[in-house]
Coordinates of C-alpha atoms in Angstrom, one line a residue:
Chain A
X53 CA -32.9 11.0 13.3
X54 CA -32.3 10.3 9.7
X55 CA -35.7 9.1 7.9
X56 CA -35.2 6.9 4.8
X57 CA -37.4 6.8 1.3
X58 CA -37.4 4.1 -0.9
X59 CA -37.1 5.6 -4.6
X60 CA -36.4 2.6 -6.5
X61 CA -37.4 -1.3 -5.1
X62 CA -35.7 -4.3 -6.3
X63 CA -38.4 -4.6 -9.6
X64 CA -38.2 -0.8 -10.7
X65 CA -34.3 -0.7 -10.5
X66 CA -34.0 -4.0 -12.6
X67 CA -36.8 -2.7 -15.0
X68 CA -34.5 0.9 -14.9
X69 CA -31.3 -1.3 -16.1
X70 CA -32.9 -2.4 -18.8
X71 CA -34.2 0.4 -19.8
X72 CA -30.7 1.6 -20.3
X73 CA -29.4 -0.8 -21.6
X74 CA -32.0 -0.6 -24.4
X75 CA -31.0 3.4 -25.0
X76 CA -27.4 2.4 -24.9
X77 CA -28.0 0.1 -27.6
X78 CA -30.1 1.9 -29.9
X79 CA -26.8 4.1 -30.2
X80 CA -24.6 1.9 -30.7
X81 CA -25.7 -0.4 -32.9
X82 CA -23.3 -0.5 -35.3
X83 CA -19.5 -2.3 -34.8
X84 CA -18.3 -0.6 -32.7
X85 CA -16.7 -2.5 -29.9
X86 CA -17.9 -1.3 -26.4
X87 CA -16.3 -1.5 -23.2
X88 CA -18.5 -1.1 -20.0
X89 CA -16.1 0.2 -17.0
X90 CA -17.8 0.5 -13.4
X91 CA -16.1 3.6 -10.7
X92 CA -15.0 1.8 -8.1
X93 CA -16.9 0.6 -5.9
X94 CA -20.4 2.3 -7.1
X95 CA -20.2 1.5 -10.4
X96 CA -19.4 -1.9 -10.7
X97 CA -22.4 -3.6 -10.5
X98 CA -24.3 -1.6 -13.0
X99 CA -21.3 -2.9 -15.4
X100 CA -21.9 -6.1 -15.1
X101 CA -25.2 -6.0 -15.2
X102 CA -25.2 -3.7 -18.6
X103 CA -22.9 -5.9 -20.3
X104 CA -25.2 -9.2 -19.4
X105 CA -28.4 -7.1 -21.1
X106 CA -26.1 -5.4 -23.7
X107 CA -24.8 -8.8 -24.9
X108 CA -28.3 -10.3 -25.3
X109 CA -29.2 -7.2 -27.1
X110 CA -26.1 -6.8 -29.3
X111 CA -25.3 -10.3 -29.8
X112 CA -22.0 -9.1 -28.9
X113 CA -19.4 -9.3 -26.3
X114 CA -19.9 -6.3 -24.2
X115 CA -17.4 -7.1 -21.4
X116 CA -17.7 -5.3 -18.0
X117 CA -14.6 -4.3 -16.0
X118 CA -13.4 -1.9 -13.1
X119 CA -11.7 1.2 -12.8
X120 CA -10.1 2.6 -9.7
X121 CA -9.7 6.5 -9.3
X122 CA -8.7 6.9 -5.4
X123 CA -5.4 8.0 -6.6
X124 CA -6.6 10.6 -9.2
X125 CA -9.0 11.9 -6.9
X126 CA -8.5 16.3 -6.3
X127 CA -9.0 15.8 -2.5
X128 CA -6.4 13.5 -1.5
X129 CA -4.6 16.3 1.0
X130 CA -8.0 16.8 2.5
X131 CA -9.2 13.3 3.3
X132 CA -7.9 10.3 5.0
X133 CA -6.5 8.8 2.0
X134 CA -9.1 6.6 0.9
X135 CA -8.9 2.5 0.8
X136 CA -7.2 1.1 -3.3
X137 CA -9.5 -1.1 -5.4
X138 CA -8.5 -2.7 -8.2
X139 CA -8.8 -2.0 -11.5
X140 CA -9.6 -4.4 -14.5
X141 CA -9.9 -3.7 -17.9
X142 CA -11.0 -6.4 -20.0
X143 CA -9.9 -5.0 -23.1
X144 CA -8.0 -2.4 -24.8
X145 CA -9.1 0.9 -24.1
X146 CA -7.3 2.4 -27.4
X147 CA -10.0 2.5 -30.0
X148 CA -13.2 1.6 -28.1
X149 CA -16.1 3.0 -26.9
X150 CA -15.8 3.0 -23.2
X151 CA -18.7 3.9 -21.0
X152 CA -18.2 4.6 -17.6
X153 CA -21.1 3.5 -15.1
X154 CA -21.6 5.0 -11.8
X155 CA -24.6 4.4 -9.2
X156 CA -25.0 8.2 -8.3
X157 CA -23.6 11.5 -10.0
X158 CA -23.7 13.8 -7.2
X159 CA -20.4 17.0 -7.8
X160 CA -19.3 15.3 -11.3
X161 CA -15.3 14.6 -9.5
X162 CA -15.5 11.2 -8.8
X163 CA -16.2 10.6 -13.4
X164 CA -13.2 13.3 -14.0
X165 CA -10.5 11.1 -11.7
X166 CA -12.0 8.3 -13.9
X167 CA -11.7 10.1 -16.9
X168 CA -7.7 11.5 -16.1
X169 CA -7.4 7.2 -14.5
X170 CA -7.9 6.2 -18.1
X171 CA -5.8 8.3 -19.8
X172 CA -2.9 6.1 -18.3
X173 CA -4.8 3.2 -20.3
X174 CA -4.8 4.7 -23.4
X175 CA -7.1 6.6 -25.9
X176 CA -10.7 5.4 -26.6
X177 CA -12.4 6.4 -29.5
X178 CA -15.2 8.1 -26.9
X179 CA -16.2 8.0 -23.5
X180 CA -19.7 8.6 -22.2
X181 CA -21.0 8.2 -18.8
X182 CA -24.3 5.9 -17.7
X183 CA -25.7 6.4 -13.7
X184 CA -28.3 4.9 -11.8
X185 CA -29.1 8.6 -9.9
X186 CA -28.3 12.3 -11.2
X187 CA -28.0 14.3 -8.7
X188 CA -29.4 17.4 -10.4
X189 CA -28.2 20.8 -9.4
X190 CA -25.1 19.8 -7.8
X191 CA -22.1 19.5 -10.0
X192 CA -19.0 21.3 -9.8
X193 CA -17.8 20.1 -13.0
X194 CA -19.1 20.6 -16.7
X195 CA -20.0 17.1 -16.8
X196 CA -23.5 15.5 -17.7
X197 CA -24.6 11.9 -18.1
X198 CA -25.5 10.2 -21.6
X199 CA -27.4 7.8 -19.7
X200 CA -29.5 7.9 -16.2
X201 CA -32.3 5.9 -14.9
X202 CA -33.6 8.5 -13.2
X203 CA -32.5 12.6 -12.6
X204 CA -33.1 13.7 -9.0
X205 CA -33.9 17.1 -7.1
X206 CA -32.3 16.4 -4.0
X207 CA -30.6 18.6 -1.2
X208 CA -26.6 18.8 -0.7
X209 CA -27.1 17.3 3.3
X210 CA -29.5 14.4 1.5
X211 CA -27.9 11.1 0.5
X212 CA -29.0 8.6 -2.2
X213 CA -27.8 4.7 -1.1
X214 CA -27.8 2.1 -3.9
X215 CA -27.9 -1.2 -2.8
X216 CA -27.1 -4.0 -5.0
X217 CA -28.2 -8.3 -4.5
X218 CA -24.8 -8.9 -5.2
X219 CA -23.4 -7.2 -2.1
X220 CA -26.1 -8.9 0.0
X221 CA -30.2 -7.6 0.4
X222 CA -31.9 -6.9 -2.0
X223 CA -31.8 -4.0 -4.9
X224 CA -33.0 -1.0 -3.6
X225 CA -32.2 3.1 -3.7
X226 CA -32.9 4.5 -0.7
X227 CA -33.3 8.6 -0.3
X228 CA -31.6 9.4 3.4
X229 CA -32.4 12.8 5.2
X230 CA -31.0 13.9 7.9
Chain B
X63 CA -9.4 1.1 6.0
X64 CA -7.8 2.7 9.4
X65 CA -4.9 5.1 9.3
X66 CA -4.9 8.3 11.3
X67 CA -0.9 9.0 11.2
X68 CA 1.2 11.5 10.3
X69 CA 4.3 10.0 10.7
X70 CA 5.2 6.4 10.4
X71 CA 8.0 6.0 13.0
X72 CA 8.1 2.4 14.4
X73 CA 6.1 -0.9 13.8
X74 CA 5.5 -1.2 17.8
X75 CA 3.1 1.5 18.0
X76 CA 0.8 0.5 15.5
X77 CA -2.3 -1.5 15.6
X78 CA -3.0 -4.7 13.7
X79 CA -5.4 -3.1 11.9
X80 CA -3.2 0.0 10.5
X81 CA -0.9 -3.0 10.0
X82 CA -3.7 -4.6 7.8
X83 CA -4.5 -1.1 6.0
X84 CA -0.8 -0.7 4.8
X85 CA -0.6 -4.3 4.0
X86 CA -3.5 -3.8 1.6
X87 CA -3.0 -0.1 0.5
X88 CA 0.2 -2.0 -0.4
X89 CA -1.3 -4.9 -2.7
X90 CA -2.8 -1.7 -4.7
X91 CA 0.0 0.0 -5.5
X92 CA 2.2 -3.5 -6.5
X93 CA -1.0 -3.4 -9.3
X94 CA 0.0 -0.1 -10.2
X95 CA 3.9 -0.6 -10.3
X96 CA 3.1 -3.5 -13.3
X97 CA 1.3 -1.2 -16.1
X98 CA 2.2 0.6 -18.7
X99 CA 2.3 3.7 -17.1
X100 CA 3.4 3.1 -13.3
X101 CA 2.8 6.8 -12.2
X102 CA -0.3 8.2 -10.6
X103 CA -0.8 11.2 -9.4
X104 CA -1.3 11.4 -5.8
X105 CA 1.4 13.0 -4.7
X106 CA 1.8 15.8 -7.3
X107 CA 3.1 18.9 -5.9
X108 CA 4.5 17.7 -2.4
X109 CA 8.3 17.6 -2.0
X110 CA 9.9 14.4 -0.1
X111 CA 13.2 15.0 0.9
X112 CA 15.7 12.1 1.9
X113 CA 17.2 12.5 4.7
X114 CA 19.7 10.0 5.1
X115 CA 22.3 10.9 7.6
X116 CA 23.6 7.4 7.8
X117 CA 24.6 5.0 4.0
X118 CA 22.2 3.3 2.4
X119 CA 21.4 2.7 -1.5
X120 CA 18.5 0.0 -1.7
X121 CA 16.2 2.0 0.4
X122 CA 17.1 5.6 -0.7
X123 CA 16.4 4.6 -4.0
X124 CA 13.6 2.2 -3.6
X125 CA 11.9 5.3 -1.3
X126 CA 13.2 7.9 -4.1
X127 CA 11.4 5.7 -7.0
X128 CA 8.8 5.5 -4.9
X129 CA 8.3 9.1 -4.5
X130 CA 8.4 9.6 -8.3
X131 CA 5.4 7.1 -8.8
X132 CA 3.2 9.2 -6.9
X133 CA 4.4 12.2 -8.9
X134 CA 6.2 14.0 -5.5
X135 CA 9.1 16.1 -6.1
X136 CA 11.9 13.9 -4.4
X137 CA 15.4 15.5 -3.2
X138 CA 18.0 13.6 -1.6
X139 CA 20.5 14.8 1.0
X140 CA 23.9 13.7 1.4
X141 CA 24.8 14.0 4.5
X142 CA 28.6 14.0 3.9
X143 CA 28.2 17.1 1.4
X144 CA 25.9 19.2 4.3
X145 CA 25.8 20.9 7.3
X146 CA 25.8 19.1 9.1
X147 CA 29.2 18.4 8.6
X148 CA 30.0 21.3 9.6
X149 CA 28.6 21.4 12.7
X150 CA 24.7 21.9 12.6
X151 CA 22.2 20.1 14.7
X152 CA 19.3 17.7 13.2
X153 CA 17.0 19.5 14.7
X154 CA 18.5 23.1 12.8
X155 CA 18.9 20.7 9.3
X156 CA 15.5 19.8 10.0
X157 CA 13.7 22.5 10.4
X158 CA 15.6 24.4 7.4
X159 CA 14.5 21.5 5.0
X160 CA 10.7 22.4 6.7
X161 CA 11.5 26.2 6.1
X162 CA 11.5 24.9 2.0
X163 CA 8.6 23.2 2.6
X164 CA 8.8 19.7 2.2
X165 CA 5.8 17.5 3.0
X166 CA 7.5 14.2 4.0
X167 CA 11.0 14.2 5.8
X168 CA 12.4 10.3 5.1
X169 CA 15.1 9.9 8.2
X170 CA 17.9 7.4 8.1
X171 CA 19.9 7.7 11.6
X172 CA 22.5 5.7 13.2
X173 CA 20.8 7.0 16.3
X174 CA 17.9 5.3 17.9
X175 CA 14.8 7.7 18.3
X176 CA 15.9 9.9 15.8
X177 CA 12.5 10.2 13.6
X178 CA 10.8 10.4 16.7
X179 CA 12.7 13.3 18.2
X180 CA 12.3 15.1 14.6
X181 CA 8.5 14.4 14.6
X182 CA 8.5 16.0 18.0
X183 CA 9.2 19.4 16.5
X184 CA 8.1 19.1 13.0
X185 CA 4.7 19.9 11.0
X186 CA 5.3 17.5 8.2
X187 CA 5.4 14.2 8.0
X188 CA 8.4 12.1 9.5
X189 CA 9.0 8.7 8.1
X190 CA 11.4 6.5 9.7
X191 CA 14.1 4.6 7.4
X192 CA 15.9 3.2 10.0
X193 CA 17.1 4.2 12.9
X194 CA 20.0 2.8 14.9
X195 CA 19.0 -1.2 16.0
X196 CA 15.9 0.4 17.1
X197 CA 13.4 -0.3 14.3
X198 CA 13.0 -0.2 10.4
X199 CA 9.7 0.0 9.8
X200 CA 9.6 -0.4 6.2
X201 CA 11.8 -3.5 5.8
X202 CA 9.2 -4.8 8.1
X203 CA 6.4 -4.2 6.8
X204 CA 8.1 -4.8 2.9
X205 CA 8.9 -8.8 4.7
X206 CA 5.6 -9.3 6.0
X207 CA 3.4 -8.2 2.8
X208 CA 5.8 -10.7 0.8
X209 CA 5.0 -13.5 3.2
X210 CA 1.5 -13.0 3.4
X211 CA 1.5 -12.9 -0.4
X212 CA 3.2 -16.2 -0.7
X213 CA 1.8 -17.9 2.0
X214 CA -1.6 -16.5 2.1
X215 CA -1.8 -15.7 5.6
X216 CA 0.7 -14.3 8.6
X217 CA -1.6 -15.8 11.4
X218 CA -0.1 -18.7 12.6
X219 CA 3.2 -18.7 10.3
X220 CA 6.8 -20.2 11.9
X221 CA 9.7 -17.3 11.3
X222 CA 12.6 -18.4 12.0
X223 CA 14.9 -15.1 11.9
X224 CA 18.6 -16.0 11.4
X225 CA 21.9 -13.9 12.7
X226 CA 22.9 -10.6 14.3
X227 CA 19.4 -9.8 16.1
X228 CA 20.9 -8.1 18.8
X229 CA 22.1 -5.1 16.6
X230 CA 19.4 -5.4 13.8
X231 CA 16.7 -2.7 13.7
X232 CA 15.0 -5.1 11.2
X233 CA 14.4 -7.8 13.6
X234 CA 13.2 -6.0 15.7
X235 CA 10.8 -4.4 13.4
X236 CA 9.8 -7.5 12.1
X237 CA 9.1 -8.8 15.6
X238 CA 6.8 -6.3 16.1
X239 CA 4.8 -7.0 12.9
X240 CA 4.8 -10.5 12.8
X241 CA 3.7 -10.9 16.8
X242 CA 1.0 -8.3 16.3
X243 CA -0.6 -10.4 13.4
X244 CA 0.0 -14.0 14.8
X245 CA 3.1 -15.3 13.7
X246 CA 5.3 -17.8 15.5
X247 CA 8.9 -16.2 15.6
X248 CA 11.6 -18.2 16.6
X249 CA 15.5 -15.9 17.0
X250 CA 18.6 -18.1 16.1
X251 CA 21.8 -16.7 16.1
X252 CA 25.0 -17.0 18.2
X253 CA 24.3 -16.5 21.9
X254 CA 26.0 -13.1 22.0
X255 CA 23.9 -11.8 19.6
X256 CA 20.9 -13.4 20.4
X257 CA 20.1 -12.7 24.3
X258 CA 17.7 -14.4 25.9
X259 CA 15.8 -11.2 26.8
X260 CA 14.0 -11.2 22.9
X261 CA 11.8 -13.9 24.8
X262 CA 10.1 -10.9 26.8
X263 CA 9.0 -10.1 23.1
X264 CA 7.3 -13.5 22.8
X265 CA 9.9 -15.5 20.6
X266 CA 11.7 -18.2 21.1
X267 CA 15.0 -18.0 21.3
X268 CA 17.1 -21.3 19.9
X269 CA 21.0 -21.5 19.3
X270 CA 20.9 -24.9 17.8
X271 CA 20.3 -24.2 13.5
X272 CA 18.6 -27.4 12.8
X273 CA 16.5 -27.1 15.6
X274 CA 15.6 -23.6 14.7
X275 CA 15.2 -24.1 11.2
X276 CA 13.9 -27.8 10.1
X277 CA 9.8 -26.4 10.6
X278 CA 10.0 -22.9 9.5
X279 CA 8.4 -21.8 6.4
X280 CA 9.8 -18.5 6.5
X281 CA 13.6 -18.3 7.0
X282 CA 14.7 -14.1 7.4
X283 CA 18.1 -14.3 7.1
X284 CA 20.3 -11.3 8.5
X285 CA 23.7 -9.3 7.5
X286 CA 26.0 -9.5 10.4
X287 CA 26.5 -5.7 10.9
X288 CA 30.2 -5.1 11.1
X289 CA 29.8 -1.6 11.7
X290 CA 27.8 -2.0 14.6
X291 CA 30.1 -5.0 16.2
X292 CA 32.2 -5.3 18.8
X293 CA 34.9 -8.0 18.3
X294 CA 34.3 -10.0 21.2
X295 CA 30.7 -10.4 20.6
X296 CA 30.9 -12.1 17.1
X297 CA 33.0 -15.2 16.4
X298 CA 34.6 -15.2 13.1
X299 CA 32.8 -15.3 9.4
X300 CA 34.6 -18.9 9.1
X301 CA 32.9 -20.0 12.5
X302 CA 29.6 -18.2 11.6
X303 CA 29.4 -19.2 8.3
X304 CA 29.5 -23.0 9.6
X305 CA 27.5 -22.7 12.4
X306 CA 24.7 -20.4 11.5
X307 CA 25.1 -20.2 7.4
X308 CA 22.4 -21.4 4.8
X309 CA 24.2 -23.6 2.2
X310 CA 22.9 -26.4 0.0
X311 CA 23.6 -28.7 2.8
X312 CA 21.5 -27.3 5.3
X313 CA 18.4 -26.5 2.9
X314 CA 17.9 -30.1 2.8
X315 CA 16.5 -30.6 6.3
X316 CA 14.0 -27.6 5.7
X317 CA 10.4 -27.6 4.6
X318 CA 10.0 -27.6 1.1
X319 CA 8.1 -24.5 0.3
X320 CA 10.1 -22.4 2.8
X321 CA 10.8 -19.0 1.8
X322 CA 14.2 -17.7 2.3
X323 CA 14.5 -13.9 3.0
X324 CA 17.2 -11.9 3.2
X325 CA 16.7 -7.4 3.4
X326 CA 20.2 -7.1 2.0
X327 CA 22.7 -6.4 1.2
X328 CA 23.9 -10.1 0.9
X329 CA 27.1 -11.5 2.6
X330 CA 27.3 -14.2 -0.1
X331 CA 29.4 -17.6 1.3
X332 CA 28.6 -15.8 4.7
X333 CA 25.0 -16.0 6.0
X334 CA 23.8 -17.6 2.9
X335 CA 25.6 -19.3 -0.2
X336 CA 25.1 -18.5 -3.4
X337 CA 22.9 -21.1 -4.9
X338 CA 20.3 -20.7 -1.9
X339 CA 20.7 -16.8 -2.9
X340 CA 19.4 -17.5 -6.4
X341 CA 17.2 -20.8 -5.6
X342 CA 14.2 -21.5 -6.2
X343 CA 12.9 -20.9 -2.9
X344 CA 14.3 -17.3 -2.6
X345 CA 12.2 -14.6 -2.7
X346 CA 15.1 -11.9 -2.1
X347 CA 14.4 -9.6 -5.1
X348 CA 10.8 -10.3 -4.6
X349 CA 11.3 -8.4 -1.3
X350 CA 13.2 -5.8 -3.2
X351 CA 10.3 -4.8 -5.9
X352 CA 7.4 -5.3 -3.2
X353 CA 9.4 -2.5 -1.0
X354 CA 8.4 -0.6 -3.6
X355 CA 4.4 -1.3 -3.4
X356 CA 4.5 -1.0 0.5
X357 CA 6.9 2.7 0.5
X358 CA 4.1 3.9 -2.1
X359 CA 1.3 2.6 0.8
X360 CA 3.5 4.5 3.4
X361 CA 4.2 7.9 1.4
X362 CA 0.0 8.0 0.6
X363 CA -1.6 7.2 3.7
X364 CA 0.5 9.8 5.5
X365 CA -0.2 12.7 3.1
X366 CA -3.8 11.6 3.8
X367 CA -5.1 14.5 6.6
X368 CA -7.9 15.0 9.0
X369 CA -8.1 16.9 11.7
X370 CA -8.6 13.6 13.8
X371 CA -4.9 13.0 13.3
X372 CA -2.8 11.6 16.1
X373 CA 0.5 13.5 16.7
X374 CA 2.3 10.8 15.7

């Protein structure tokens, strides 16, 4: 039996978003011109929903797009080969300040495929990395969000689920144990 | 997202949805083939070897590109300049391309069950590039993704599939396909190459051209394969070129957003003219740069592994 804990409801996680996106914007409020890229398919809402709060902030554009790193993942010859998304970028990548969004940082290998992903886009003039969840404890990689709603002691058999309104239900992080 | 292959050897064994899942593993890559930068790496350090034992340049190159997208190491084999040649089995030039560990052995065989008998036998992965007149899966599937990118859906869809069925390992592959995901498939050809016995496949099977053709909105049309025919069974490229062939004149009576298909290579003033070749309703090189997308689909999912994979 797997028993489930809400950790954020549908007011806290909107109240969370904009909470970031006030943090992200105190850094960045000179010209700069920043790119919001969601990791397929856990990141894309937070995007969106960034760059809405970010423009209203900024008085800026602040476009959202997606980027897919299935094919840059380090697992591929241990998996099923997992299902393509697309990717968009809604700008050029050379130059800007591109921050990746993810719901849940749990080993840090799902942001390096999205790092070595845009590399094939070009060169932007930094990257940093905004989550929903860390995951604390548990990466395999040297990287560490600029940005999270909210850092997490959790166990490795544990599992955080994000739900977004615009995938149907309501907002809502769920803690599952096994 | 179902796929639990190791090989990919025919289109009959496969379900709708594995159809489905290379169909849109497929649409990703085509995204990928149209930036900057068209390599990724999923493939880096496996070795594909092309094994093509019978001629072919469109899909040994169009699997070699392929390869090289996905950063694989690609060599091809000649078979004139091997072995085999001089006397060695399949299953010895096999298992000595294994022995240099390759990942993915791509077999072209002028005998039927070829990839099969190979995956029999082998750890890595077989993919089948044709194989006698028994099936091509790629060209299949390459034909199917194109219509269900022009036409939005396969379900439902008249294909009318135009020449030497009886000897063509694509129509039978794209029988397969289209039957498994709802397509109406009608077989027009002349009668000695179009037996009656493809109705036990569900199509229909029609030897008069304007009755076979006037409602389609997909017209496949096929290379009569010389090498495979016997004289007696095909009547003359005059006779078949006015019987059966797609001129101007003819595309008149058809729909007019049909697609006209054609695997190559082209008989042009044979099975289709030359302004229907390069008209606007052709989507022959269409075909040729989404065999790219789908051989990229192919070469990914089967590198995929879990130990819930089927033996073939």
């Amino acid at each position: 039996m797997t028993s489930r804990l809400v950790l954020m409801n549908a007011a806290s996680l909107r109240l969370a978003v904009g909470r970031m996106a006030h943090e992200i914007a105190e850094h960045h409020s000179g010209s700069s011109r920043i790119i919001l890229l969601g990791v397929q398919t856990g990141g894309i809402h937070l995007a969106t929903r960034l760059s809405v709060e970010l423009e209203s902030l900024l008085s800026l554009p602040v476009p959202a797009g997606q980027i897919d790193v299935s094919l840059h993942r380090d697992d591929l010859s241990q998996r099923p080969a997992p299902t393509l998304h697309p990717t968009n970028l809604p700008g050029d990548l050379n130059g800007a300040i591109v921050i990746l969004t993810d719901d849940v940082l749990f080993s840090g290998r799902t942001i390096r495929a999205a790092l070595d992903a845009m590399n094939d886009y070009g060169r932007p003039e930094a990257v940093q990395l905004a989550v929903l969840i860390d995951r604390k404890g548990h990466r395999q990689l040297p990287i560490q969000p600029d940005y999270a709603a909210r850092r997490l002691d959790t166990r490795p058999t544990q599992r955080v689920d994000v739900r977004w309104v615009e995938d149907g239900g309501d907002d809502c992080v769920y803690l599952e144990k096994p | 997202m179902i796929w639990n292959r190791r090989h990919l050897l025919d289109i009959e064994s496969l379900s709708v949805e594995e159809l489905l899942t290379v169909l849109d593993t497929a649409r990703g890559f085509k995204a990928v083939g149209n930036r900057a930068i068209k390599t990724v790496p999923a493939l880096r350090g496996k070795t594909v070897i092309n094994l093509f034992v019978e001629p072919s340049t469109r899909t040994r190159i169009s699997f070699e590109i392929a390869a090289q997208r996905l950063t694989a190491d690609v060599v091809n084999f000649n078979a004139d300049s091997s072995s085999l040649k001089k006397g060695e089995t399949l299953r010895d030039t096999a298992r000595n391309l294994e022995a240099m560990n390759a990942d993915i052995i791509i077999i072209r065989h002028s005998a039927a069950g070829a990839p099969h008998f190979l995956a029999r036998f082998l750890q890595c992965s077989v993919i089948n590039a044709g194989d006698g007149a028994h099936e091509h899966p790629t060209q299949a599937l390459l034909d199917v993704f194109t219509m269900r990118e022009k036409k939005g859906r396969i379900e439902g869809l008249k294909v009318t599939i135009v020449g030497d069925i009886l000897f063509s390992r694509v129509a039978r592959s794209n029988i397969w396909a289209l039957k498994k995901l709802g397509a109406k498939v009608t077989l027009c050809g002349p009668p000695t190459l179009v037996p009656r016995v493809f109705e036990q496949l569900g199509c229909r099977v029609c030897s008069d051209v304007h009755e076979a053709l006037h409602d389609a909105d997909v017209v496949n049309l096929l290379r009569i394969q010389h090498e495979r025919q016997r004289p007696s069974m095909f009547p003359g490229v005059g006779e078949y070129r006015a019987q059966f062939g797609l001129d101007k004149a003819r595309m008149a009576g058809l729909k007019p957003d049909v697609l006209i298909m054609h695997p190559g290579p082209i008989n042009r003033g044979v099975e289709i003219d030359a302004d229907t070749a390069d008209g606007d309703r052709s989507v022959i090189l269409e075909q040729v740069t989404n065999g790219l997308a789908v051989r990229m689909a192919v070469l990914y999912l089967v590198t995929g592994n879990d130990p819930g994979f089927v033996k073939n």
